[in-house]
Each structure stands twice: as C-alpha cells, then as structure tokens.
C-alpha cells in the first residue's frame, strides 16, 4: 500500500508563537522526519485574506512562517512545502466544489455562525462585517485538501468540522462525477500540548497572550517574566497543575525534567526561579533555530526559491488532477 498522505495548512496572519510551535510545527516536522507519511505543508495565504486586509501583514507573515518552518528543520526534500497562492488549480477547484456544496451546509459552519452570533449579541445586523470569504471558507479549505487527495489532516479541534465538510463535499462530487477524491479524515492528536498563554488561557493571537517563537533571548526572558502567577511566596508549596509556568515547562521538558519540576513546585520553588529555569529550557531549545531564522529573514530570495521548488512539485500533481476534473465536469475542448 502506498503511504498515507498528510496535509496541513498554516494561515499567514501573524508571527508564529510558542503555541503554534508546540501544537503544530514541532509535531508536523517530527512526523515528516519519520518517513512514515507523505507530507504536504502549505502557507495558506488565500485564507489569510478573509481576516486580514493588510497587504504588508500578509506578506510579512508569509515570510516569517516560511522562515520559521525552515529554521526549525523542515526537510523540504522529504516533504512538499508550498504557498497556496502558487497553486492556481486550488482556486479553480474551489469553484467546482462551490457548485457542489449546499448553501445550508455553509450556514452551519462554526466560524460563520460564531460571527453571526456575535453580531446578534451586539445588536447589529446578522451579516454585519461578514464577507463571502468567511462564509465559504470551508470550501476553499476543502479544495486545499482534495487537490492533493490527502488522507489525514492534522488539525486543532476548531477545524474538525471543516475537514468533515471537505469529506462531505468530496463524497457529493464523487457521487455525481465519479470517484476522483479520497475522503479525508481529521486527525486530532491528544498528546500534542495545547499551550497556555501569558494569562493562563489558551495561547492564541486572538487573546493577545502569546509568546512569539523567535524573540531575542532578552525579549524571550521578558515575556516569560510576564506569565501570570499567584502571590505564593518562596518556600510555599505551589500547585503545578494550575500553573501556566508549569504547563509551558511540560511542553518543552523531558519526562524526567517534568517530574523534577513537579517536585520543585511541591518544595516551594520561587516564581522567579521557576521562570528563570523555564527561560533557560526554551532558550536552549530554540537558540540555534533562532539564528537560522534570522539568517533566512535576511535572505528572502532563498526562502522564495524553496517555495518555488515546492510549488513546482505540488503543481505536477494539481495540474494533472485538475485536467481530469475539468473533463469530468464537462469543461473540455470542443474537438
Ligand atoms: N483553516 C486552517 C486554520 O485556520 C488552516 C488551513 C487552511 C488548513 N487550509 C487547510 C488546515 C487545509 C488543514 C488543511 O488553522
């Protein structure tokens, strides 16, 4: 049997933070190294336009995210790493799928429903500020997935519904036009840590509580010092399981290091000392990658070249499949 194909997209709407690293980048790079899968990773820049109409930010974020993945050791000979907008077949497929998608299905999408609900709560018109990109975004995501006939889609819980919608749309298309698509499944890895942010809530750009991935050592230290703690004094026992400092420690530490820190908490380690150790742990793991990142950010042409090569690899597949799909839907030369 040929290898299972794994595909995931990263929306280019901000600088990568430690939560992205622990929850998505690190496991993806590890899985790709194992060689057990055929991996497709891409920069979802079309997706970023839904929320960000700031061209500089979209552009800058695309560069930062690409540089981060490369600096962290993504082996682009082993995986297909590309920018979504370099694959024009994806937008064409989006239209084919749009015409196979029930509007009612999109009405049920969480992202859209959440936006409507927020409007209603604010006493606004239900559709206030909602663009069609947000409404039909699951179809673009379905095209991302189906374009490469991926089997497994590693995602966070908030994205499961979208993968199920992709599956639904693929089934409908197959039923109507013949078997063209693999039915994809969402893979949610419960072992992967969901990192807490500075305020103890999930680390997320929308909460403004993130620690950016590649800060100077000095700034990293400053951020870590901002992690919320309580007023317990040195010498007083502290509860690791309700502490963001400990939760972040756990995401970077070995099992032995985690056990040792648990003990230190019981023994009343001072918050300042726990944070100092946390800084050293993270800095130790990221400092080499940070240097590679800085070098890449000074050489955008190098990143661009990697992406172009990735696009070439990806388009071999997408152009072949799209030619078949065009034929299947009746878009064909006349003679
Ligand atoms: N929508 C995803 C997110 O916000 C990113 C994404 C775009 C994606 N296309 C995808 C993820 C295809 C998996 C597969 O996180």
Tab-separated table of C-alpha atoms and ligand atoms in Angstrom:
chain	number	residue	atom	x	y	z
A	1	UNK	CA	0.000	0.000	0.000
A	2	UNK	CA	1.279	3.458	-0.738
A	3	UNK	CA	1.967	5.807	2.141
A	4	UNK	CA	-0.798	7.738	3.804
A	5	UNK	CA	-0.740	11.325	2.776
A	6	UNK	CA	-0.836	14.010	5.454
A	7	UNK	CA	-1.654	17.617	4.632
A	8	UNK	CA	-1.988	20.750	6.671
A	9	UNK	CA	-2.168	24.491	6.082
A	10	UNK	CA	-0.933	27.404	8.161
A	11	UNK	CA	-2.817	30.665	7.780
A	12	UNK	CA	-0.398	33.526	7.186
A	13	UNK	CA	-1.881	36.076	9.514
A	14	UNK	CA	0.754	36.762	12.129
A	15	UNK	CA	4.111	35.756	13.526
A	16	UNK	CA	4.370	32.176	14.789
A	17	UNK	CA	4.251	31.819	18.574
A	18	UNK	CA	5.202	29.118	21.055
A	19	UNK	CA	1.679	27.676	20.941
A	20	UNK	CA	1.943	27.172	17.164
A	21	UNK	CA	5.329	25.590	17.655
A	22	UNK	CA	4.277	23.079	20.277
A	23	UNK	CA	0.830	22.375	18.843
A	24	UNK	CA	1.538	22.235	15.127
A	25	UNK	CA	5.034	22.938	13.840
A	26	UNK	CA	7.030	20.595	16.073
A	27	UNK	CA	4.751	17.536	15.660
A	28	UNK	CA	4.486	18.118	11.901
A	29	UNK	CA	8.246	18.299	11.443
A	30	UNK	CA	8.755	15.224	13.628
A	31	UNK	CA	6.175	13.251	11.682
A	32	UNK	CA	7.718	14.262	8.373
A	33	UNK	CA	11.132	13.104	9.567
A	34	UNK	CA	9.825	9.662	10.476
A	35	UNK	CA	9.238	8.995	6.786
A	36	UNK	CA	6.041	7.083	7.606
A	37	UNK	CA	3.918	9.578	5.737
A	38	UNK	CA	3.970	11.634	2.631
A	39	UNK	CA	3.603	15.177	3.966
A	40	UNK	CA	2.190	18.302	2.368
A	41	UNK	CA	2.544	21.570	4.285
A	42	UNK	CA	1.486	24.883	2.871
A	43	UNK	CA	1.201	28.560	3.676
A	44	UNK	CA	-2.493	29.354	3.473
A	45	UNK	CA	-2.222	32.890	2.186
A	46	UNK	CA	-5.603	32.919	0.429
A	47	UNK	CA	-7.134	32.065	3.787
A	48	UNK	CA	-5.381	34.973	5.449
A	49	UNK	CA	-7.265	37.450	3.220
A	50	UNK	CA	-10.517	36.576	4.968
A	51	UNK	CA	-9.423	38.247	8.175
A	52	UNK	CA	-6.536	40.426	7.184
A	53	UNK	CA	-6.845	43.090	4.547
A	54	UNK	CA	-3.434	44.420	5.417
A	55	UNK	CA	-1.112	43.549	2.499
A	56	UNK	CA	2.082	44.212	4.456
A	57	UNK	CA	0.984	41.914	7.226
A	58	UNK	CA	0.009	39.111	4.859
A	59	UNK	CA	3.312	39.397	3.061
A	60	UNK	CA	5.430	39.668	6.205
A	61	UNK	CA	3.641	36.789	7.880
A	62	UNK	CA	4.141	34.541	4.845
A	63	UNK	CA	7.862	35.173	5.087
A	64	UNK	CA	8.001	34.702	8.862
A	65	UNK	CA	6.096	31.454	8.830
A	66	UNK	CA	8.100	30.010	5.941
A	67	UNK	CA	11.362	31.044	7.631
A	68	UNK	CA	10.222	29.540	10.927
A	69	UNK	CA	9.414	26.134	9.452
A	70	UNK	CA	12.683	26.036	7.544
A	71	UNK	CA	14.732	27.223	10.518
A	72	UNK	CA	13.168	24.546	12.702
A	73	UNK	CA	14.442	21.857	10.409
A	74	UNK	CA	11.720	21.100	7.890
A	75	UNK	CA	13.363	18.908	5.267
A	76	UNK	CA	11.910	20.158	2.014
A	77	UNK	CA	13.377	17.248	0.079
A	78	UNK	CA	11.180	14.911	2.079
A	79	UNK	CA	8.006	16.968	2.203
A	80	UNK	CA	6.123	19.151	-0.227
A	81	UNK	CA	6.206	22.682	1.200
A	82	UNK	CA	4.466	25.374	-0.818
A	83	UNK	CA	2.474	28.554	-0.808
A	84	UNK	CA	-1.213	28.097	-1.542
A	85	UNK	CA	-1.384	31.024	-3.959
A	86	UNK	CA	1.324	29.437	-6.131
A	87	UNK	CA	-1.138	26.686	-6.999
A	88	UNK	CA	-3.753	28.284	-9.262
A	89	UNK	CA	-5.550	24.945	-9.559
A	90	UNK	CA	-6.746	25.413	-5.982
A	91	UNK	CA	-8.899	28.418	-6.825
A	92	UNK	CA	-10.332	26.670	-9.848
A	93	UNK	CA	-11.144	23.605	-7.815
A	94	UNK	CA	-12.744	25.871	-5.215
A	95	UNK	CA	-15.279	26.905	-7.828
A	96	UNK	CA	-16.056	23.344	-8.880
A	97	UNK	CA	-16.611	22.462	-5.244
A	98	UNK	CA	-18.607	25.624	-4.573
A	99	UNK	CA	-21.103	24.436	-7.153
A	100	UNK	CA	-21.328	21.079	-5.385
A	101	UNK	CA	-21.801	22.497	-1.901
A	102	UNK	CA	-25.198	23.053	-0.351
A	103	UNK	CA	-25.556	26.559	0.999
A	104	UNK	CA	-27.215	25.047	4.038
A	105	UNK	CA	-24.002	23.226	4.857
A	106	UNK	CA	-22.101	26.510	4.938
A	107	UNK	CA	-24.800	28.085	7.119
A	108	UNK	CA	-23.797	25.571	9.767
A	109	UNK	CA	-20.067	26.328	9.739
A	110	UNK	CA	-18.817	27.391	13.194
A	111	UNK	CA	-16.741	30.333	12.013
A	112	UNK	CA	-19.696	31.892	10.199
A	113	UNK	CA	-22.221	31.027	12.904
A	114	UNK	CA	-19.933	32.489	15.543
A	115	UNK	CA	-19.689	35.754	13.626
A	116	UNK	CA	-23.491	35.936	13.217
A	117	UNK	CA	-23.988	35.246	16.877
A	118	UNK	CA	-21.508	37.948	17.864
A	119	UNK	CA	-23.419	40.396	15.656
A	120	UNK	CA	-26.727	39.445	17.203
A	121	UNK	CA	-25.359	39.852	20.700
A	122	UNK	CA	-24.023	43.265	19.754
A	123	UNK	CA	-27.420	44.262	18.358
A	124	UNK	CA	-26.023	44.537	14.818
A	125	UNK	CA	-27.457	43.211	11.582
A	126	UNK	CA	-26.778	39.443	11.443
A	127	UNK	CA	-24.439	39.785	8.461
A	128	UNK	CA	-22.641	42.914	9.603
A	129	UNK	CA	-18.946	42.798	8.590
A	130	UNK	CA	-19.170	39.243	7.250
A	131	UNK	CA	-17.587	38.756	3.851
A	132	UNK	CA	-18.239	35.886	1.471
A	133	UNK	CA	-14.716	34.632	2.138
A	134	UNK	CA	-15.651	33.889	5.721
A	135	UNK	CA	-18.924	32.307	4.662
A	136	UNK	CA	-17.495	29.946	2.083
A	137	UNK	CA	-14.088	29.422	3.650
A	138	UNK	CA	-14.700	25.711	4.309
A	139	UNK	CA	-14.921	25.235	0.531
A	140	UNK	CA	-11.510	26.790	-0.038
A	141	UNK	CA	-10.182	24.544	2.699
A	142	UNK	CA	-11.843	21.532	1.061
A	143	UNK	CA	-10.072	22.433	-2.185
A	144	UNK	CA	-6.731	22.608	-0.342
A	145	UNK	CA	-7.271	19.109	0.944
A	146	UNK	CA	-8.904	17.430	-2.052
A	147	UNK	CA	-6.465	18.933	-4.554
A	148	UNK	CA	-3.799	16.578	-3.230
A	149	UNK	CA	-6.039	13.705	-2.217
A	150	UNK	CA	-4.772	13.777	1.347
A	151	UNK	CA	-5.964	11.094	3.760
A	152	UNK	CA	-5.096	12.613	7.105
A	153	UNK	CA	-5.491	16.210	8.144
A	154	UNK	CA	-3.848	17.067	11.473
A	155	UNK	CA	-5.831	19.939	12.939
A	156	UNK	CA	-6.891	21.534	16.182
A	157	UNK	CA	-10.393	20.808	17.475
A	158	UNK	CA	-11.785	24.006	15.996
A	159	UNK	CA	-11.020	22.713	12.498
A	160	UNK	CA	-12.576	19.242	12.704
A	161	UNK	CA	-15.860	20.453	11.296
A	162	UNK	CA	-14.139	21.896	8.244
A	163	UNK	CA	-12.437	18.603	7.452
A	164	UNK	CA	-15.788	16.850	7.812
A	165	UNK	CA	-17.279	19.337	5.396
A	166	UNK	CA	-14.462	18.609	2.942
A	167	UNK	CA	-15.299	14.949	3.244
A	168	UNK	CA	-18.944	15.667	2.665
A	169	UNK	CA	-18.277	17.748	-0.434
A	170	UNK	CA	-15.831	15.150	-1.777
A	171	UNK	CA	-18.473	12.455	-1.373
A	172	UNK	CA	-21.017	14.534	-3.225
A	173	UNK	CA	-18.607	15.270	-6.059
A	174	UNK	CA	-17.590	11.611	-6.339
A	175	UNK	CA	-21.202	10.533	-6.359
A	176	UNK	CA	-22.061	12.918	-9.131
A	177	UNK	CA	-18.958	12.945	-11.340
A	178	UNK	CA	-17.209	9.666	-10.484
A	179	UNK	CA	-14.552	8.686	-7.964
A	180	UNK	CA	-11.982	11.462	-8.083
A	181	UNK	CA	-11.323	12.243	-4.447
A	182	UNK	CA	-10.031	10.450	-1.384
A	183	UNK	CA	-12.312	11.074	1.594
A	184	UNK	CA	-10.114	12.886	4.140
A	185	UNK	CA	-10.199	12.463	7.929
A	186	UNK	CA	-9.289	14.933	10.639
A	187	UNK	CA	-6.580	13.763	12.997
A	188	UNK	CA	-6.542	15.360	16.415
A	189	UNK	CA	-3.578	14.317	18.464
A	190	UNK	CA	-4.494	14.427	22.144
A	191	UNK	CA	-0.864	14.023	23.126
A	192	UNK	CA	0.029	17.308	21.496
A	193	UNK	CA	0.053	20.038	24.092
A	194	UNK	CA	-2.302	22.975	23.952
A	195	UNK	CA	-0.115	25.672	25.346
A	196	UNK	CA	-1.336	28.176	27.889
A	197	UNK	CA	-0.614	31.819	27.234
A	198	UNK	CA	0.637	34.618	29.471
A	199	UNK	CA	-2.764	34.924	31.158
A	200	UNK	CA	-3.328	31.180	31.566
A	201	UNK	CA	-5.902	30.918	28.764
A	202	UNK	CA	-5.032	29.001	25.593
A	203	UNK	CA	-2.150	30.768	23.853
A	204	UNK	CA	-3.785	32.464	20.907
A	205	UNK	CA	-3.263	35.521	18.822
A	206	UNK	CA	-6.892	36.498	19.328
A	207	UNK	CA	-6.351	36.685	23.098
A	208	UNK	CA	-3.172	38.731	22.756
A	209	UNK	CA	-1.431	36.434	25.255
A	210	UNK	CA	1.239	34.860	23.078
A	211	UNK	CA	4.979	34.470	23.344
A	212	UNK	CA	6.410	34.884	19.820
A	213	UNK	CA	8.574	31.974	18.735
A	214	UNK	CA	11.685	33.827	17.693
A	215	UNK	CA	12.417	36.629	20.091
A	216	UNK	CA	15.862	37.732	21.141
A	217	UNK	CA	16.952	35.966	24.333
A	218	UNK	CA	16.394	39.173	26.229
A	219	UNK	CA	12.855	39.640	24.993
A	220	UNK	CA	12.022	35.989	25.499
A	221	UNK	CA	13.042	36.389	29.118
A	222	UNK	CA	10.850	39.463	29.469
A	223	UNK	CA	7.848	37.642	28.047
A	224	UNK	CA	8.363	34.664	30.313
A	225	UNK	CA	8.515	37.017	33.285
A	226	UNK	CA	5.053	38.253	32.310
A	227	UNK	CA	3.411	34.817	32.693
A	228	UNK	CA	0.694	35.153	35.294
A	229	UNK	CA	1.384	33.570	38.686
A	230	UNK	CA	-0.163	33.890	42.135
A	231	UNK	CA	1.083	35.536	45.296
A	232	UNK	CA	2.594	32.469	46.951
A	233	UNK	CA	5.991	33.211	48.490
A	234	UNK	CA	9.224	31.244	48.036
A	235	UNK	CA	9.049	28.226	50.303
A	236	UNK	CA	5.285	27.857	49.971
A	237	UNK	CA	4.166	24.771	48.015
A	238	UNK	CA	2.696	25.590	44.610
A	239	UNK	CA	0.186	23.669	42.506
A	240	UNK	CA	1.809	22.724	39.187
A	241	UNK	CA	-1.443	21.693	37.564
A	242	UNK	CA	-2.973	25.153	37.724
A	243	UNK	CA	0.227	26.959	36.790
A	244	UNK	CA	0.887	28.273	33.277
A	245	UNK	CA	4.614	28.278	34.076
A	246	UNK	CA	4.486	24.549	34.745
A	247	UNK	CA	2.249	23.773	31.772
A	248	UNK	CA	4.649	25.521	29.423
A	249	UNK	CA	7.582	23.786	31.116
A	250	UNK	CA	5.919	20.438	30.462
A	251	UNK	CA	5.573	21.168	26.745
A	252	UNK	CA	9.339	21.602	26.397
A	253	UNK	CA	10.770	19.323	29.091
A	254	UNK	CA	11.626	15.637	29.089
A	255	UNK	CA	9.669	13.383	31.426
A	256	UNK	CA	12.452	13.479	33.996
A	257	UNK	CA	12.649	17.257	33.842
A	258	UNK	CA	8.886	17.464	34.283
A	259	UNK	CA	8.966	15.172	37.315
A	260	UNK	CA	11.817	17.207	38.786
A	261	UNK	CA	9.940	20.484	38.324
A	262	UNK	CA	6.819	18.994	39.890
A	263	UNK	CA	8.911	18.235	42.924
A	264	UNK	CA	10.341	21.746	42.958
A	265	UNK	CA	6.800	23.140	42.977
A	266	UNK	CA	5.929	20.957	45.952
A	267	UNK	CA	9.073	22.234	47.655
A	268	UNK	CA	8.031	25.822	47.122
A	269	UNK	CA	10.307	26.999	44.319
A	270	UNK	CA	10.159	30.809	43.954
A	271	UNK	CA	8.228	32.005	40.893
A	272	UNK	CA	11.250	33.995	39.772
A	273	UNK	CA	13.416	30.895	39.886
A	274	UNK	CA	10.849	28.725	38.061
A	275	UNK	CA	10.642	31.335	35.319
A	276	UNK	CA	14.407	31.577	35.087
A	277	UNK	CA	14.618	27.835	34.567
A	278	UNK	CA	11.792	27.954	32.040
A	279	UNK	CA	13.606	30.635	30.084
A	280	UNK	CA	16.799	28.567	30.019
A	281	UNK	CA	14.953	25.472	28.871
A	282	UNK	CA	13.171	27.204	25.988
A	283	UNK	CA	16.130	29.344	25.011
A	284	UNK	CA	18.335	26.239	24.908
A	285	UNK	CA	15.939	24.529	22.528
A	286	UNK	CA	15.344	27.461	20.243
A	287	UNK	CA	18.563	29.438	20.109
A	288	UNK	CA	20.112	27.609	17.153
A	289	UNK	CA	16.888	27.738	15.166
A	290	UNK	CA	16.626	31.433	16.047
A	291	UNK	CA	19.974	32.072	14.384
A	292	UNK	CA	18.938	30.200	11.262
A	293	UNK	CA	15.682	32.149	11.307
A	294	UNK	CA	17.469	35.485	11.464
A	295	UNK	CA	19.712	34.485	8.567
A	296	UNK	CA	16.749	33.375	6.452
A	297	UNK	CA	14.838	36.572	7.199
A	298	UNK	CA	17.820	38.483	5.817
A	299	UNK	CA	17.644	36.359	2.654
A	300	UNK	CA	14.079	36.330	1.391
A	301	UNK	CA	15.317	35.213	-2.038
A	302	UNK	CA	16.426	31.951	-0.507
A	303	UNK	CA	13.016	31.351	1.029
A	304	UNK	CA	11.345	32.294	-2.237
A	305	UNK	CA	13.427	29.729	-4.090
A	306	UNK	CA	12.426	26.981	-1.680
A	307	UNK	CA	8.763	27.902	-2.133
A	308	UNK	CA	9.080	27.960	-5.903
A	309	UNK	CA	10.568	24.486	-5.871
A	310	UNK	CA	7.779	23.312	-3.595
A	311	UNK	CA	5.169	24.784	-5.914
A	312	UNK	CA	6.711	23.020	-8.866
A	313	UNK	CA	6.490	19.697	-7.027
A	314	UNK	CA	2.931	20.339	-5.943
A	315	UNK	CA	1.741	21.524	-9.337
A	316	UNK	CA	2.827	18.313	-11.007
A	317	UNK	CA	0.005	16.717	-9.109
A	318	UNK	CA	-2.512	19.501	-9.042
A	319	UNK	CA	-2.360	20.204	-12.748
A	320	UNK	CA	-2.807	16.560	-13.598
A	321	UNK	CA	-5.798	16.123	-11.312
A	322	UNK	CA	-7.365	19.400	-12.368
A	323	UNK	CA	-7.184	18.412	-16.031
A	324	UNK	CA	-9.190	15.298	-15.176
A	325	UNK	CA	-11.672	17.257	-13.111
A	326	UNK	CA	-12.249	19.795	-15.868
A	327	UNK	CA	-13.001	16.972	-18.219
A	328	UNK	CA	-15.245	15.305	-15.662
A	329	UNK	CA	-17.429	18.388	-15.178
A	330	UNK	CA	-17.704	18.977	-18.938
A	331	UNK	CA	-15.177	21.744	-19.395
A	332	UNK	CA	-13.443	20.313	-22.439
A	333	UNK	CA	-12.091	21.404	-25.814
A	334	UNK	CA	-14.801	21.283	-28.442
A	335	UNK	CA	-12.954	18.939	-30.733
B	1	LIG	N1	-8.111	26.825	8.354
B	1	LIG	C1	-6.926	26.310	8.966
B	1	LIG	C2	-6.687	27.052	10.271
B	1	LIG	O1	-7.223	28.121	10.460
B	1	LIG	C3	-5.735	26.455	8.063
B	1	LIG	C4	-5.943	25.655	6.821
B	1	LIG	C5	-6.243	26.141	5.595
B	1	LIG	C6	-5.875	24.246	6.718
B	1	LIG	N2	-6.373	25.118	4.713
B	1	LIG	C7	-6.161	23.933	5.359
B	1	LIG	C8	-5.613	23.212	7.617
B	1	LIG	C9	-6.199	22.622	4.907
B	1	LIG	C10	-5.650	21.907	7.164
B	1	LIG	C11	-5.946	21.613	5.819
B	1	LIG	O2	-5.982	26.562	11.115
